Coordinates of C-alpha atoms and ligand atoms in Angstrom, one line a residue:
M45 CA 4.0 8.4 10.8
Y46 CA 2.7 10.7 8.1
S47 CA 0.0 8.3 6.7
K48 CA -1.5 7.8 10.3
I49 CA -3.2 11.2 10.2
Y50 CA -5.3 10.5 7.2
L51 CA -6.1 6.9 7.8
R52 CA -5.5 3.6 9.5
L53 CA -6.5 0.4 7.8
E54 CA -7.1 -3.2 8.8
P55 CA -4.3 -5.4 8.2
L56 CA -6.0 -7.4 5.5
G57 CA -3.0 -9.5 4.3
L58 CA -2.3 -10.6 8.0
E59 CA -6.1 -11.6 8.5
L60 CA -5.8 -13.6 5.4
V61 CA -2.8 -15.3 6.6
A62 CA -4.4 -16.0 9.7
A63 CA -7.6 -17.4 8.3
A64 CA -5.4 -19.9 6.2
A65 CA -3.8 -21.0 9.4
R66 CA -6.9 -21.3 11.3
E67 CA -8.6 -23.2 8.7
A68 CA -5.7 -25.7 8.8
G69 CA -6.8 -26.4 12.4
H70 CA -4.3 -24.2 14.2
S71 CA -5.1 -21.7 17.0
V72 CA -4.5 -18.3 16.0
R73 CA -4.1 -14.7 17.4
L74 CA -3.4 -11.5 15.7
I75 CA -2.2 -8.2 17.3
D76 CA -2.2 -5.2 15.0
L77 CA 0.7 -3.0 16.0
Q78 CA -0.7 -0.1 14.1
C79 CA -3.1 0.5 17.2
E80 CA -1.4 -1.6 20.0
S81 CA 1.7 -1.1 22.0
H82 CA 4.8 -3.3 22.0
R83 CA 3.8 -3.9 25.7
N84 CA 0.7 -5.4 24.6
F85 CA 2.6 -7.6 22.2
F86 CA 5.0 -9.0 24.7
R87 CA 2.2 -9.5 27.2
L88 CA 0.3 -11.6 24.8
I89 CA 3.3 -13.9 23.7
R90 CA 4.3 -14.2 27.5
H91 CA 1.0 -15.5 28.5
W92 CA -0.2 -17.3 25.3
R93 CA 3.5 -18.7 24.5
P94 CA 2.8 -19.5 20.7
D95 CA 4.7 -22.3 19.0
V96 CA 5.1 -20.0 15.9
I97 CA 5.2 -16.2 15.4
A98 CA 4.8 -14.6 12.2
F99 CA 5.3 -10.7 11.6
S100 CA 3.9 -8.9 8.5
G101 CA 6.7 -6.9 6.8
N102 CA 4.6 -5.1 4.0
Y103 CA 6.5 -1.8 4.5
L104 CA 10.2 -1.2 4.3
A105 CA 10.0 1.6 6.7
N106 CA 9.1 -1.0 9.4
V107 CA 11.9 -3.3 9.1
P108 CA 14.0 -2.2 12.0
E109 CA 10.9 -2.4 14.4
I110 CA 10.4 -5.8 13.1
I111 CA 14.0 -6.9 13.6
D112 CA 13.9 -5.4 17.3
L113 CA 10.6 -7.2 18.1
A114 CA 11.9 -10.5 16.5
R115 CA 15.2 -10.3 18.6
A116 CA 13.2 -9.5 21.9
T117 CA 10.7 -12.3 21.1
R118 CA 13.7 -14.9 20.6
A119 CA 14.8 -13.8 24.0
L120 CA 11.6 -14.4 25.6
L121 CA 10.6 -17.7 24.0
P122 CA 13.9 -19.2 22.9
T123 CA 12.1 -22.5 21.3
A124 CA 9.4 -20.5 19.3
F125 CA 9.6 -20.6 15.5
I126 CA 9.8 -17.1 14.3
S127 CA 9.1 -16.0 10.6
V128 CA 8.5 -12.9 8.7
G129 CA 6.4 -12.5 5.5
G130 CA 4.9 -9.7 3.4
H131 CA 5.3 -7.3 0.5
S132 CA 8.5 -5.6 1.2
V133 CA 10.4 -8.4 2.9
S134 CA 9.8 -10.6 0.1
F135 CA 12.3 -8.5 -1.8
I136 CA 15.0 -8.4 0.8
P137 CA 14.6 -12.0 2.6
E138 CA 18.3 -12.5 3.1
E139 CA 18.9 -9.1 4.5
I140 CA 16.3 -9.7 7.2
L141 CA 17.8 -12.9 8.2
R142 CA 21.2 -11.4 8.4
H143 CA 20.1 -8.6 10.4
T144 CA 18.2 -10.6 12.8
A145 CA 21.3 -12.8 13.3
G146 CA 19.4 -16.1 13.8
A147 CA 16.2 -14.5 15.8
V148 CA 14.2 -15.2 12.6
D149 CA 14.1 -18.6 11.3
C150 CA 12.6 -18.2 8.0
V151 CA 11.3 -15.4 5.6
L152 CA 8.1 -16.4 3.6
I153 CA 8.3 -14.6 0.4
G154 CA 5.2 -14.0 -1.8
E155 CA 1.5 -14.5 -1.0
G156 CA 1.1 -15.8 2.4
E157 CA -2.0 -18.1 2.4
T158 CA -0.3 -21.1 0.9
A159 CA 3.1 -20.4 2.5
I160 CA 2.0 -20.3 6.0
T161 CA -0.1 -23.6 5.8
S162 CA 2.8 -25.3 3.9
L163 CA 5.2 -23.9 6.7
L164 CA 3.1 -25.2 9.6
D165 CA 2.6 -28.7 7.8
A166 CA 6.4 -28.9 7.6
L167 CA 7.1 -27.7 11.1
A168 CA 4.7 -30.6 12.4
K169 CA 6.8 -33.1 10.4
D170 CA 10.3 -31.9 10.9
R171 CA 11.4 -28.4 12.0
A172 CA 14.9 -28.9 10.5
N173 CA 13.7 -29.4 7.0
L174 CA 11.8 -26.6 5.4
R175 CA 13.1 -27.2 1.8
E176 CA 9.8 -28.3 0.5
V177 CA 8.2 -25.0 1.8
P178 CA 7.4 -22.8 -1.3
G179 CA 8.7 -19.3 -0.8
C180 CA 10.7 -20.1 2.2
V181 CA 14.0 -18.6 2.5
T182 CA 16.3 -19.6 5.5
L183 CA 20.0 -18.6 6.3
D184 CA 21.1 -21.7 4.4
H185 CA 18.7 -22.2 1.7
R186 CA 16.1 -20.7 -0.8
G187 CA 13.2 -22.9 -1.4
T188 CA 11.0 -23.5 -4.3
P189 CA 9.3 -20.5 -5.8
P190 CA 6.2 -19.2 -3.9
T191 CA 2.7 -20.4 -5.1
F192 CA -0.6 -18.7 -5.5
V193 CA -3.7 -19.5 -3.9
K194 CA -6.1 -21.5 -6.1
S195 CA -8.6 -18.9 -6.4
L196 CA -9.3 -15.7 -4.7
D197 CA -12.7 -17.1 -4.0
D198 CA -11.4 -19.2 -1.5
L199 CA -10.3 -16.5 0.7
L200 CA -12.1 -15.0 3.6
P201 CA -10.1 -12.7 6.0
A202 CA -10.3 -13.3 9.6
R203 CA -11.8 -10.0 10.5
D204 CA -13.0 -11.4 13.7
I205 CA -9.7 -11.7 15.2
V206 CA -8.6 -8.0 15.1
R207 CA -9.3 -6.5 18.5
H208 CA -9.9 -2.8 17.6
R209 CA -12.0 -2.6 14.5
R210 CA -13.5 0.9 15.4
K211 CA -9.8 2.3 15.0
Y212 CA -9.9 1.6 11.3
F213 CA -10.8 4.8 9.1
I214 CA -9.9 6.8 6.2
G215 CA -11.0 10.4 6.2
Q216 CA -14.7 10.5 6.4
L217 CA -15.2 6.9 6.2
D218 CA -14.9 6.3 9.9
P219 CA -15.0 3.3 10.8
A220 CA -13.8 1.6 7.6
A221 CA -13.1 -2.2 6.6
S222 CA -10.9 -3.2 3.5
I223 CA -11.8 -5.6 0.9
E224 CA -10.1 -7.1 -2.1
F225 CA -11.8 -7.5 -5.5
S226 CA -8.8 -8.3 -7.7
R227 CA -5.2 -8.9 -6.9
G228 CA -2.1 -7.6 -9.1
C229 CA -1.6 -5.1 -11.7
P230 CA -1.0 -5.6 -15.6
W231 CA 0.9 -2.1 -15.9
D232 CA 4.6 -1.8 -15.1
C233 CA 5.4 1.7 -13.7
V234 CA 9.0 2.1 -12.8
F235 CA 8.6 3.2 -9.1
C236 CA 6.2 0.7 -8.2
S237 CA 6.5 -2.9 -6.8
A238 CA 2.9 -4.1 -7.0
W239 CA 3.5 -5.6 -10.4
T240 CA 6.9 -7.0 -9.7
F241 CA 5.5 -8.8 -6.4
Y242 CA 2.6 -10.5 -8.4
G243 CA 4.6 -11.1 -11.5
R244 CA 2.2 -8.9 -13.7
N245 CA -0.2 -11.6 -13.1
Y246 CA -4.0 -10.3 -12.4
R247 CA -6.6 -12.3 -10.8
V248 CA -10.2 -11.5 -9.8
K249 CA -12.7 -12.5 -7.1
T250 CA -16.0 -13.6 -8.8
P251 CA -18.9 -11.0 -8.1
E252 CA -21.0 -13.7 -6.2
R253 CA -18.2 -14.4 -4.0
A254 CA -17.4 -10.6 -3.4
V255 CA -20.9 -9.8 -2.6
E256 CA -21.0 -12.6 -0.1
E257 CA -18.1 -11.2 1.7
L258 CA -19.2 -7.6 1.5
A259 CA -22.6 -8.6 2.9
Q260 CA -20.7 -9.9 6.2
V261 CA -18.7 -6.7 6.8
R262 CA -20.4 -4.5 9.2
E263 CA -18.6 -1.2 8.9
P264 CA -20.4 1.5 6.8
G265 CA -17.0 2.6 5.0
I266 CA -15.2 0.2 2.7
F267 CA -11.5 0.7 1.5
I268 CA -11.1 -1.3 -1.8
V269 CA -7.3 -2.4 -1.7
D270 CA -7.1 -3.2 -5.6
D271 CA -4.2 -1.4 -7.0
V272 CA -6.3 -0.4 -10.0
A273 CA -9.9 -0.7 -9.3
F274 CA -12.5 -1.8 -12.2
I275 CA -9.7 -2.4 -15.0
Q276 CA -12.3 -4.5 -16.7
A277 CA -15.7 -2.9 -17.3
E278 CA -17.5 -6.4 -17.3
H279 CA -16.2 -7.4 -13.8
G280 CA -17.0 -3.8 -12.3
M281 CA -20.4 -3.8 -13.6
Q282 CA -21.3 -7.2 -12.4
L283 CA -20.0 -6.7 -9.0
G284 CA -21.9 -3.3 -8.7
E285 CA -25.2 -4.7 -10.1
A286 CA -24.7 -7.8 -7.7
I287 CA -24.3 -5.4 -4.8
A288 CA -27.4 -3.2 -6.0
R289 CA -29.4 -6.6 -6.2
R290 CA -28.4 -7.5 -2.6
G291 CA -29.5 -3.9 -1.3
I292 CA -26.1 -3.4 0.3
R293 CA -25.4 0.3 0.9
K294 CA -21.8 1.3 1.8
R295 CA -19.4 4.2 1.2
Y296 CA -16.4 3.4 -0.8
Y297 CA -12.8 4.5 -1.5
L298 CA -11.0 3.3 -4.4
E299 CA -7.8 4.0 -6.3
T300 CA -7.6 3.8 -10.0
R301 CA -5.7 5.2 -13.3
G302 CA -6.9 8.0 -15.3
D303 CA -7.2 6.0 -18.6
V304 CA -9.2 3.2 -17.0
L305 CA -11.6 5.8 -15.5
L306 CA -12.0 7.2 -19.0
R307 CA -12.4 3.8 -20.5
N308 CA -15.1 2.6 -18.0
K309 CA -17.2 5.8 -17.4
K310 CA -20.3 3.5 -16.9
V311 CA -18.9 1.5 -14.2
F312 CA -17.8 4.4 -12.2
E313 CA -21.2 6.0 -12.6
L314 CA -22.8 2.9 -11.3
W315 CA -20.3 2.8 -8.4
K316 CA -21.2 6.5 -7.5
R317 CA -25.0 5.5 -7.2
L318 CA -23.8 2.6 -5.1
G319 CA -22.0 4.9 -2.6
L320 CA -18.6 5.8 -4.2
N321 CA -17.4 8.6 -1.9
T322 CA -13.7 9.0 -2.7
M323 CA -11.5 8.2 -5.8
F324 CA -7.6 8.3 -5.7
L325 CA -6.1 9.0 -9.1
G326 CA -2.2 8.4 -9.1
L327 CA -1.5 11.3 -11.7
E328 CA 2.1 11.2 -10.5
A329 CA 3.3 14.3 -12.7
I330 CA 1.8 17.4 -14.2
D331 CA 4.2 17.4 -17.1
E332 CA 4.8 15.2 -20.0
E333 CA 8.4 14.6 -19.2
G334 CA 7.6 13.3 -15.5
L335 CA 5.0 10.8 -16.9
K336 CA 7.4 9.3 -19.3
R337 CA 10.2 9.2 -16.4
Y338 CA 7.6 7.1 -14.2
R339 CA 6.5 5.0 -17.2
K340 CA 3.1 5.9 -16.3
R341 CA 2.0 5.1 -19.9
I342 CA -0.7 7.9 -20.0
T343 CA -0.5 11.3 -21.6
L344 CA -0.9 14.6 -19.6
S345 CA -4.2 15.4 -21.7
K346 CA -5.7 12.1 -20.7
N347 CA -5.0 12.6 -17.1
F348 CA -6.3 16.0 -17.3
E349 CA -9.4 14.8 -19.1
A350 CA -9.7 12.0 -16.5
L351 CA -9.6 14.7 -13.7
K352 CA -12.4 16.7 -15.3
Y353 CA -14.5 13.6 -15.6
A354 CA -13.8 12.4 -12.1
R355 CA -15.1 15.8 -10.9
S356 CA -18.1 15.6 -13.0
L357 CA -19.2 12.4 -10.9
D358 CA -19.4 14.6 -7.8
V359 CA -17.2 12.3 -5.6
N360 CA -14.3 13.4 -3.7
V361 CA -11.1 13.2 -5.9
A362 CA -7.6 12.9 -4.3
V363 CA -4.6 12.7 -6.6
N364 CA -0.9 11.9 -6.1
I365 CA 2.0 13.9 -7.6
I366 CA 5.6 12.4 -7.0
A367 CA 8.2 15.1 -6.0
D368 CA 11.6 14.6 -7.2
P369 CA 14.7 15.3 -5.1
S370 CA 15.8 17.3 -8.2
W371 CA 13.1 19.9 -7.7
D372 CA 14.1 23.6 -7.1
R373 CA 12.2 26.4 -5.6
E374 CA 10.7 27.2 -9.3
R375 CA 9.2 23.6 -9.6
F376 CA 7.9 23.7 -6.2
K377 CA 6.1 26.9 -6.8
V378 CA 4.7 25.5 -10.2
V379 CA 3.2 22.6 -8.4
R380 CA 2.0 24.7 -5.5
D381 CA 0.2 27.0 -7.8
W382 CA -1.3 23.9 -9.6
C383 CA -2.4 22.4 -6.4
L384 CA -4.3 25.5 -5.6
E385 CA -5.9 26.0 -8.8
V386 CA -7.6 22.4 -8.8
P387 CA -10.3 21.6 -6.4
E388 CA -8.9 18.0 -5.7
V389 CA -7.0 16.8 -2.6
V390 CA -3.5 16.6 -3.7
N391 CA -1.0 14.3 -2.1
I392 CA 2.6 14.8 -2.5
S393 CA 5.1 11.9 -2.2
I394 CA 8.8 11.7 -2.7
N395 CA 10.4 9.8 -5.5
T396 CA 12.1 6.8 -3.6
P397 CA 13.6 3.9 -5.1
Y398 CA 12.6 0.8 -3.3
P399 CA 14.0 -3.0 -3.5
G400 CA 11.7 -4.8 -6.2
T401 CA 11.1 -1.5 -8.3
E402 CA 12.8 -1.0 -11.6
T403 CA 14.1 2.3 -10.3
W404 CA 16.0 0.3 -7.7
H405 CA 18.2 -1.0 -10.5
T406 CA 18.2 1.9 -12.8
E407 CA 18.6 4.9 -10.5
S408 CA 22.0 6.3 -11.0
R409 CA 21.8 8.7 -8.1
R410 CA 23.5 7.5 -4.8
L411 CA 21.4 6.9 -1.8
T412 CA 22.1 9.5 0.8
T413 CA 20.8 7.5 3.6
R414 CA 20.6 3.8 4.3
D415 CA 18.1 4.1 7.1
Y416 CA 15.0 1.8 6.4
R417 CA 12.7 4.1 8.4
L418 CA 13.3 7.0 5.8
F419 CA 12.0 4.8 2.9
D420 CA 8.3 5.9 3.3
I421 CA 8.0 8.4 0.5
Q422 CA 7.8 11.2 2.8
H423 CA 11.5 11.7 3.3
A424 CA 14.4 12.3 0.6
V425 CA 16.7 9.3 0.3
L426 CA 18.3 10.5 -2.8
P427 CA 20.5 13.8 -3.1
T428 CA 18.4 16.8 -3.3
K429 CA 19.3 19.8 -5.5
L430 CA 18.2 22.3 -2.9
P431 CA 19.9 22.0 0.4
L432 CA 18.0 19.3 2.4
P433 CA 16.3 21.7 4.9
E434 CA 15.2 24.0 1.9
F435 CA 13.9 20.9 0.2
Y436 CA 11.8 20.0 3.2
K437 CA 10.7 23.6 3.8
E438 CA 9.5 23.8 0.2
L439 CA 7.7 20.3 0.4
V440 CA 5.9 21.2 3.8
E441 CA 4.9 24.6 2.4
C442 CA 3.2 22.6 -0.5
Q443 CA 1.6 20.3 2.1
R444 CA 0.6 23.1 4.4
V445 CA -1.0 25.0 1.5
L446 CA -2.9 21.9 0.5
A447 CA -4.1 21.3 4.1
R448 CA -5.2 24.9 4.3
K449 CA -7.4 24.3 1.2
N450 CA -8.4 20.8 2.3
L451 CA -8.8 21.3 6.0
G452 CA -9.2 24.9 6.3
W453 CA -12.1 26.8 8.0
A454 CA -14.1 26.6 4.9
A455 CA -13.6 22.9 4.7
L456 CA -14.1 22.4 8.3
R457 CA -17.5 24.2 8.0
Q458 CA -18.6 21.9 5.2
C459 CA -17.2 18.9 7.3
A460 CA -19.0 20.0 10.6
G461 CA -21.9 17.9 10.0
V462 CA -20.0 14.8 9.2
A463 CA -17.6 15.5 12.4
I464 CA -20.7 15.8 14.7
R465 CA -22.5 12.6 13.4
K466 CA -19.0 10.6 13.9
L467 CA -18.7 12.0 17.6
L468 CA -22.4 11.2 18.5
C469 CA -21.6 7.6 17.3
G470 CA -18.2 7.6 19.5
Q471 CA -16.2 7.5 16.4
T472 CA -13.1 10.0 16.9
N473 CA -10.5 9.1 14.2
F474 CA -11.9 11.7 11.8
I475 CA -11.9 14.4 14.3
R476 CA -8.4 13.8 15.6
M477 CA -7.3 13.7 12.0
L478 CA -8.5 17.2 11.8
W479 CA -6.3 18.6 14.6
K480 CA -3.1 16.3 14.2
F481 CA -1.9 18.1 10.9
N482 CA 0.3 20.8 12.3
N483 CA 2.1 18.4 14.9
V484 CA 3.2 16.2 12.1
Y485 CA 4.0 18.2 9.1
R486 CA 7.1 20.3 10.2
P487 CA 10.3 20.6 8.2
E488 CA 12.4 20.2 11.4
L489 CA 10.8 17.0 12.4
Q490 CA 11.6 15.5 9.0
L491 CA 15.2 16.8 9.2
A492 CA 15.4 15.5 12.7
D493 CA 14.4 12.0 11.5
H494 CA 17.8 12.1 9.3
R495 CA 19.7 12.5 12.4
R496 CA 18.5 9.5 14.2
R497 CA 21.0 6.7 15.1
V498 CA 20.8 4.0 12.5
K499 CA 20.9 0.7 13.7
Y500 CA 20.2 -1.3 10.6
E501 CA 21.4 -0.4 7.2
I502 CA 19.7 -1.2 4.0
S503 CA 22.1 -2.9 1.5
L504 CA 23.0 -0.6 -1.4
P505 CA 21.4 -1.3 -4.8
P506 CA 23.5 -3.0 -7.4
P507 CA 25.5 -0.7 -9.8
S508 CA 22.9 1.0 -11.8
V509 CA 21.9 -0.4 -15.2
A510 CA 20.0 1.5 -18.2
T511 CA 17.3 -1.1 -18.4
A512 CA 16.4 -3.6 -15.5
Q513 CA 15.5 -7.2 -16.5
H514 CA 12.0 -7.8 -15.4
R515 CA 12.4 -11.5 -15.0
R516 CA 14.8 -11.0 -12.1
L517 CA 12.3 -8.6 -10.4
Y518 CA 9.5 -10.9 -10.0
I519 CA 8.6 -12.6 -6.8
H520 CA 5.7 -14.8 -8.3
E521 CA 6.8 -16.3 -11.7
N522 CA 5.2 -14.2 -14.7
R523 CA 2.7 -16.5 -16.4
G524 CA 2.1 -14.2 -19.4
R525 CA -1.2 -13.8 -20.8
N526 CA -2.4 -17.0 -19.2
G527 CA -1.8 -15.4 -15.8
R528 CA -4.0 -12.3 -16.3
Q529 CA -7.7 -12.8 -15.9
I530 CA -8.6 -10.1 -18.2
D531 CA -10.6 -10.1 -21.5
H532 CA -9.0 -9.7 -24.7
R533 CA -9.9 -6.2 -25.3
T534 CA -8.6 -5.1 -21.8
E535 CA -5.5 -6.9 -22.5
E536 CA -5.0 -4.9 -25.8
F537 CA -5.9 -1.7 -24.0
V538 CA -3.2 -2.4 -21.3
N539 CA -0.7 -3.3 -24.0
A540 CA -1.5 -0.2 -25.9
T541 CA -1.0 2.1 -23.0
R542 CA 2.2 0.3 -22.0
M543 CA 3.6 0.5 -25.5
G544 CA 2.7 4.2 -25.9
T545 CA 0.5 3.6 -28.7
A546 CA -2.9 4.4 -27.2
S547 CA -4.5 7.3 -28.7
Ligands
B12_143 C1 -3.7 -0.9 0.7 C2 -2.5 -0.4 0.7 C3 -1.9 0.4 1.7 C4 -3.0 0.6 3.0 C5 -2.4 -0.3 4.1 C6 -3.4 -1.1 4.6 C7 -2.9 -2.1 5.6 N1 -3.2 -1.8 6.9 O1 -2.2 -2.8 5.4 C8 -2.4 2.2 3.2 C9 -3.3 3.0 2.4 C10 -2.4 2.4 4.8 C11 -1.0 2.2 2.7 C12 -0.1 3.1 3.1 C13 1.1 3.1 2.5 N2 1.7 2.6 1.5 CO1 0.5 1.1 0.8 N3 -0.4 -0.2 -0.3 C14 -1.5 -0.7 -0.3 C15 -1.6 -1.7 -1.6 C16 -2.2 -0.9 -2.7 C17 -2.3 -3.1 -1.4 C18 -1.9 -3.8 0.0 C19 -3.1 -4.7 0.3 O2 -3.7 -4.6 1.3 N4 -3.3 -5.8 -0.4 C20 -4.0 -6.8 -0.2 C21 -3.6 -7.9 0.9 C22 -4.4 -9.0 0.8 O3 -2.2 -8.2 0.4 P1 -1.0 -8.0 1.3 O4 -1.2 -7.0 2.5 O5 0.1 -7.6 0.4 O6 -0.7 -9.3 2.1 C23 -0.3 -10.5 1.3 C24 1.1 -10.6 1.2 O7 1.9 -9.5 1.1 C25 1.4 -11.6 2.2 N5 1.7 -11.3 3.5 C26 1.3 -10.0 4.2 N6 1.7 -10.2 5.5 C27 2.2 -11.4 5.7 C28 2.8 -11.8 6.9 C29 3.0 -13.4 6.9 C30 3.6 -13.8 8.2 C31 3.2 -14.0 5.6 C32 3.5 -15.3 5.4 C33 2.7 -13.3 4.5 C34 2.2 -12.2 4.5 O8 0.4 -12.5 2.4 C35 -0.8 -11.7 2.1 C36 -2.0 -12.4 1.6 O9 -1.5 -12.8 0.2 C37 -0.2 -1.9 -1.9 C38 0.1 -2.3 -3.2 C39 0.1 -3.9 -3.4 N7 -0.5 -4.4 -4.3 O10 0.7 -4.8 -2.5 C40 0.6 -0.7 -1.5 C41 2.0 -0.6 -1.2 C42 2.2 -2.0 -0.2 N8 2.2 0.7 -0.4 C43 3.3 1.1 -0.4 C44 3.5 2.4 0.0 C45 4.6 3.2 -0.4 C46 2.7 3.0 1.1 C47 3.1 4.3 2.1 C48 4.6 4.2 2.4 C49 2.7 5.4 1.2 C50 2.6 6.7 2.2 N9 3.6 7.3 2.3 O11 1.4 7.0 2.5 C51 2.1 4.0 3.3 C52 2.8 3.2 4.4 C53 2.0 2.9 5.4 C54 2.8 2.2 6.6 N10 2.1 1.5 7.4 O12 3.9 2.4 6.9 C55 4.1 0.4 -1.6 C56 5.1 -0.3 -0.8 C57 6.4 0.3 -0.4 C58 7.5 -0.4 0.3 N11 8.2 -1.2 -0.3 O13 7.5 -0.3 1.4 C59 3.0 -0.4 -2.2 C60 3.7 -1.8 -2.7 C61 2.5 0.4 -3.3 C62 3.4 0.7 -4.5 N12 2.8 1.1 -5.4 O14 4.6 0.5 -4.4 N13 -0.9 1.2 1.7
SF4_144 S1 -0.7 1.3 -12.4 FE1 -0.5 1.6 -10.3 S2 -0.3 -0.3 -9.4 FE2 0.0 -0.6 -11.4 S3 2.3 -0.5 -11.8 FE3 1.4 1.6 -12.1 S4 1.5 2.5 -10.1 FE4 1.8 0.4 -9.7

């Protein structure tokens, strides 16, 4: 709901899964429910009557929607094979199967490309025997661990089968496509499940292959989905140089860490010349104590130095701050004042324990809700120190202050040229975004979300422990140093920041 006003991005993961199935000889259709209605979905399956239906469950907040869709699909097509895959459901496959009470035949955990082809092969032989399918979980068995694709170079998303490509945008990058240059993250922040999903492994696409893919993308805007862009200077440089040689001109959005930015300045300067438009930095906290709590492994001064450097690059900079439910009025005020002082766009999310994160196991505060839909880092699912209505009031006030700063009249005047150009090309996503804000950020709406009837409840986390065992969090096996395609010096740099010994 809340991310919708700023962006809507192509379902890259699902396009990759679709591409793998298509390459294996199957006929595939993809419907993106970010921009199409449930009616369209049911119409499609009624007419086409597919043998297999696969839902993507990347976000925990979407779980109830997926369960209801799967149940209705089962009623419509009793003999179809129904599966669910994706990031969030990989951490709770048994729960999904239980909630759907037989409507979902299996959950495929981990990366989807090899999983879907193995599943389709197995179904062609014997539907009752899925034991050999890696990452396949059914009500009566959990198969062998999921496997990685051989090489990221082998993948090319099926961009041609999403129907409404002009609907994808992020801020001024309208329309925008997405691209992946690397997969995984070698860090291990406590609130994040990107590293646990991939088992702290890290793989890259070769610059040649990445440029080949980019050259085929028609959209002028590009969202780079990598968790931390350009961890390694050499890879980032080679990619950039290959793009320059090929004469590709695009505008890019990327996300990275402050310490990576400071370490690889030359790379980001090159990307600025190539068209880098917006950089998102996960600051997470503006105090040392907060950074330690999230095990962000970076000092406050390094973060601020990174901000200063990012500003000097003359690109749009957006930062994220995590609001903790324990915040009182004073804390909100400090953050609000800071947000107004800095020129950056500040995004505020709420500290939320997710299955698959360390916090899920170590957080000692009890969940105040078990409604999946509220696990979207825009709702408080832990007890707030302020009464909940006050907490939301303070939060929304922060967001409103930020919106006035970023989307106020002065900013609008600055954006006017961009807005008119977009309108002339028939792209309206960006303009709509400017008007939607006040309809979405209202404390009473957030509170009302807590009062909705809860149909499916998330299981409670296990009793909290002081330290979670990493091994048990991983979806893909951690292959140690061999699993990380990074050079020795970058590995040392990551380790130094992870151990808190970096200067
Ligand atoms: C890009 C991204 C986004 C994009 C989404 C683009 C899109 N349309 O999918 C945007 C910016 C919109 C976004 C928004 C949000 N995001 Co986000 N996002 C990511 C990020 C960085 C990369 C995802 C990606 O595209 N990876 C590349 C593709 C190729 O991988 P993939 O999508 O995971 O797909 C693979 C597998 O998951 C699997 N798979 C996927 N679908 C299916 C389906 C089947 C059938 C099968 C078999 C397999 C399968 O196979 C694919 C190929 O290997 C991840 C971090 C991460 N590394 O996963 C966070 C992440 C997924 N996001 C996260 C969060 C918190 C959010 C927000 C809630 C934040 C917010 N409030 O704004 C919103 C929620 C949006 C929503 N719709 O509800 C969390 C997930 C939390 C959770 N457990 O739900 C993550 C893990 C980040 C984190 N640090 O913890 N996000
Ligand atoms: S650096 Fe970013 S992607 Fe990596 S573990 Fe931390 S928050 Fe997650």
